Coordinates of C-alpha atoms in Angstrom, one line a residue:
M278 CA -56.4 -3.2 -24.6
D279 CA -55.4 -5.4 -27.5
R280 CA -53.1 -2.8 -29.1
S281 CA -50.7 -0.5 -27.3
E282 CA -50.8 3.2 -27.6
D283 CA -47.5 3.1 -29.6
Q284 CA -48.9 0.5 -32.0
I285 CA -52.0 2.5 -32.6
L286 CA -50.0 5.7 -33.3
V287 CA -47.7 3.9 -35.7
E288 CA -50.6 2.3 -37.6
E289 CA -52.4 5.7 -37.8
L290 CA -49.3 7.5 -39.1
A291 CA -48.7 4.7 -41.7
A292 CA -52.2 5.0 -42.9
L293 CA -51.8 8.8 -43.3
G294 CA -48.6 8.2 -45.2
A295 CA -50.3 5.8 -47.6
V296 CA -53.3 8.1 -48.2
S297 CA -51.0 11.1 -48.9
G298 CA -49.3 9.2 -51.7
G299 CA -46.2 8.1 -49.8
S300 CA -45.2 4.7 -48.6
G301 CA -47.3 3.7 -45.6
R302 CA -44.8 1.0 -44.7
L303 CA -41.9 3.4 -44.7
T304 CA -43.9 6.0 -42.7
G305 CA -44.7 3.3 -40.2
L306 CA -41.1 2.3 -39.8
V307 CA -40.1 6.0 -39.2
A308 CA -43.0 6.5 -36.8
R309 CA -41.6 3.8 -34.5
L310 CA -38.5 5.9 -34.1
L311 CA -40.3 9.2 -33.2
K312 CA -40.5 10.4 -29.7
K313 CA -43.9 10.5 -28.1
N314 CA -45.5 13.5 -26.5
A315 CA -47.9 12.3 -23.8
H316 CA -49.8 14.2 -21.1
E317 CA -52.0 13.1 -18.2
I318 CA -54.6 15.1 -16.4
D319 CA -56.6 13.9 -13.3
L320 CA -60.1 15.2 -13.0
V321 CA -63.0 14.7 -10.5
L322 CA -66.4 15.0 -12.1
P323 CA -69.3 15.8 -9.8
L324 CA -71.5 13.1 -11.3
P325 CA -72.5 9.5 -10.4
F326 CA -70.3 6.8 -12.1
D327 CA -72.7 5.9 -14.9
D328 CA -73.5 9.5 -15.8
A329 CA -69.7 10.3 -15.8
V330 CA -69.0 7.4 -18.1
Q331 CA -71.7 8.6 -20.5
R332 CA -70.2 12.1 -20.4
V333 CA -66.7 10.9 -21.1
V334 CA -67.9 8.7 -23.9
G335 CA -69.8 11.6 -25.5
V336 CA -66.9 14.1 -25.2
L337 CA -64.3 11.6 -26.5
E338 CA -66.5 10.4 -29.4
G339 CA -66.9 14.1 -30.4
A340 CA -63.2 14.4 -30.4
G341 CA -62.5 11.3 -32.4
R342 CA -62.4 11.1 -36.2
S343 CA -65.6 10.2 -38.0
G344 CA -66.0 6.5 -38.3
R345 CA -64.1 5.8 -35.1
S346 CA -66.2 5.1 -32.1
A347 CA -65.0 5.0 -28.5
H348 CA -63.6 1.7 -27.3
L349 CA -64.9 0.7 -23.9
E350 CA -63.4 -1.8 -21.5
S351 CA -65.7 -2.5 -18.6
G352 CA -65.1 -3.4 -15.0
R353 CA -67.1 -3.1 -11.9
D354 CA -65.6 0.1 -10.7
Q355 CA -63.7 1.3 -13.7
E356 CA -64.3 1.9 -17.4
M357 CA -61.5 2.6 -20.0
I358 CA -62.5 4.6 -23.1
R359 CA -60.0 5.1 -25.9
V360 CA -60.4 7.0 -29.2
V361 CA -58.0 8.4 -31.9
A362 CA -58.4 12.1 -32.2
G363 CA -56.7 14.6 -34.5
G364 CA -54.3 17.1 -33.1
G365 CA -51.5 19.4 -34.2
A366 CA -51.6 21.6 -37.3
G367 CA -54.9 21.0 -39.1
G368 CA -55.8 18.1 -36.9
M369 CA -53.6 15.8 -39.0
N370 CA -51.5 14.3 -36.2
P371 CA -53.2 11.2 -34.7
V372 CA -53.6 11.4 -30.9
V373 CA -54.5 8.4 -28.8
V374 CA -56.8 9.6 -26.0
T375 CA -57.4 7.2 -23.1
A376 CA -59.8 7.9 -20.2
L377 CA -59.8 5.7 -17.2
V378 CA -63.1 6.4 -15.3
T379 CA -63.1 5.2 -11.7
R380 CA -66.0 5.0 -9.3
G381 CA -65.7 7.5 -6.4
T382 CA -67.8 8.1 -3.4
G383 CA -71.2 9.6 -3.7
N384 CA -71.7 11.8 -6.7
R385 CA -68.0 12.0 -7.5
T386 CA -66.2 10.1 -10.2
E387 CA -62.4 10.2 -10.9
V388 CA -61.2 10.5 -14.5
K389 CA -57.5 10.0 -15.5
L390 CA -57.2 11.4 -19.0
R391 CA -54.1 10.6 -21.1
A392 CA -53.4 11.9 -24.6
A393 CA -50.3 10.8 -26.6
A394 CA -49.0 11.7 -30.1
K395 CA -45.8 11.1 -32.0
E396 CA -43.6 14.2 -32.4
G397 CA -41.7 14.9 -35.6
L398 CA -39.1 17.6 -36.2
I399 CA -41.5 20.4 -35.5
K400 CA -42.7 20.0 -31.9
Q401 CA -46.5 20.6 -31.8
R402 CA -47.1 19.1 -28.3
A403 CA -50.3 17.6 -29.7
G404 CA -50.6 15.2 -26.8
E405 CA -50.5 18.0 -24.2
K406 CA -52.8 20.3 -26.1
T407 CA -55.4 17.6 -26.8
A408 CA -55.4 16.5 -23.2
A409 CA -55.9 20.1 -22.0
R410 CA -58.7 20.7 -24.6
L411 CA -60.6 17.6 -23.6
A412 CA -60.2 18.1 -19.9
A413 CA -61.7 21.6 -20.3
L414 CA -64.7 20.1 -22.2
L415 CA -65.2 17.4 -19.5
S416 CA -65.0 20.0 -16.7
Q417 CA -67.8 22.2 -18.3

């Protein structure tokens, strides 16, 4: 990935600060100091690799904000998909969601799902809640 999870979160929060009438630059500086709430979930999908990749892309694109498509990094036996979704109260807290899809044996594909968000004074656990919500959608 060209940008780290932290960089993406800081940029997203700075953009939110600028849109809401505040100083995007100051919001970005403060965002760098905030703790991060991250959660990882390991899944096994009963699908062939290519079908599993399409399923993960579909679910993550549905969770991402409009205008933000899933970013794919391809390999022979792995695909990494990353989107920015909304979490927390009113879906206003940006959450970076990364799925690492790994080829398994037969019709089984492993998915490592990670969701991370910055936490302010009020702990919303947006990373944990988003990871659990998306894992449930992928498991259906």
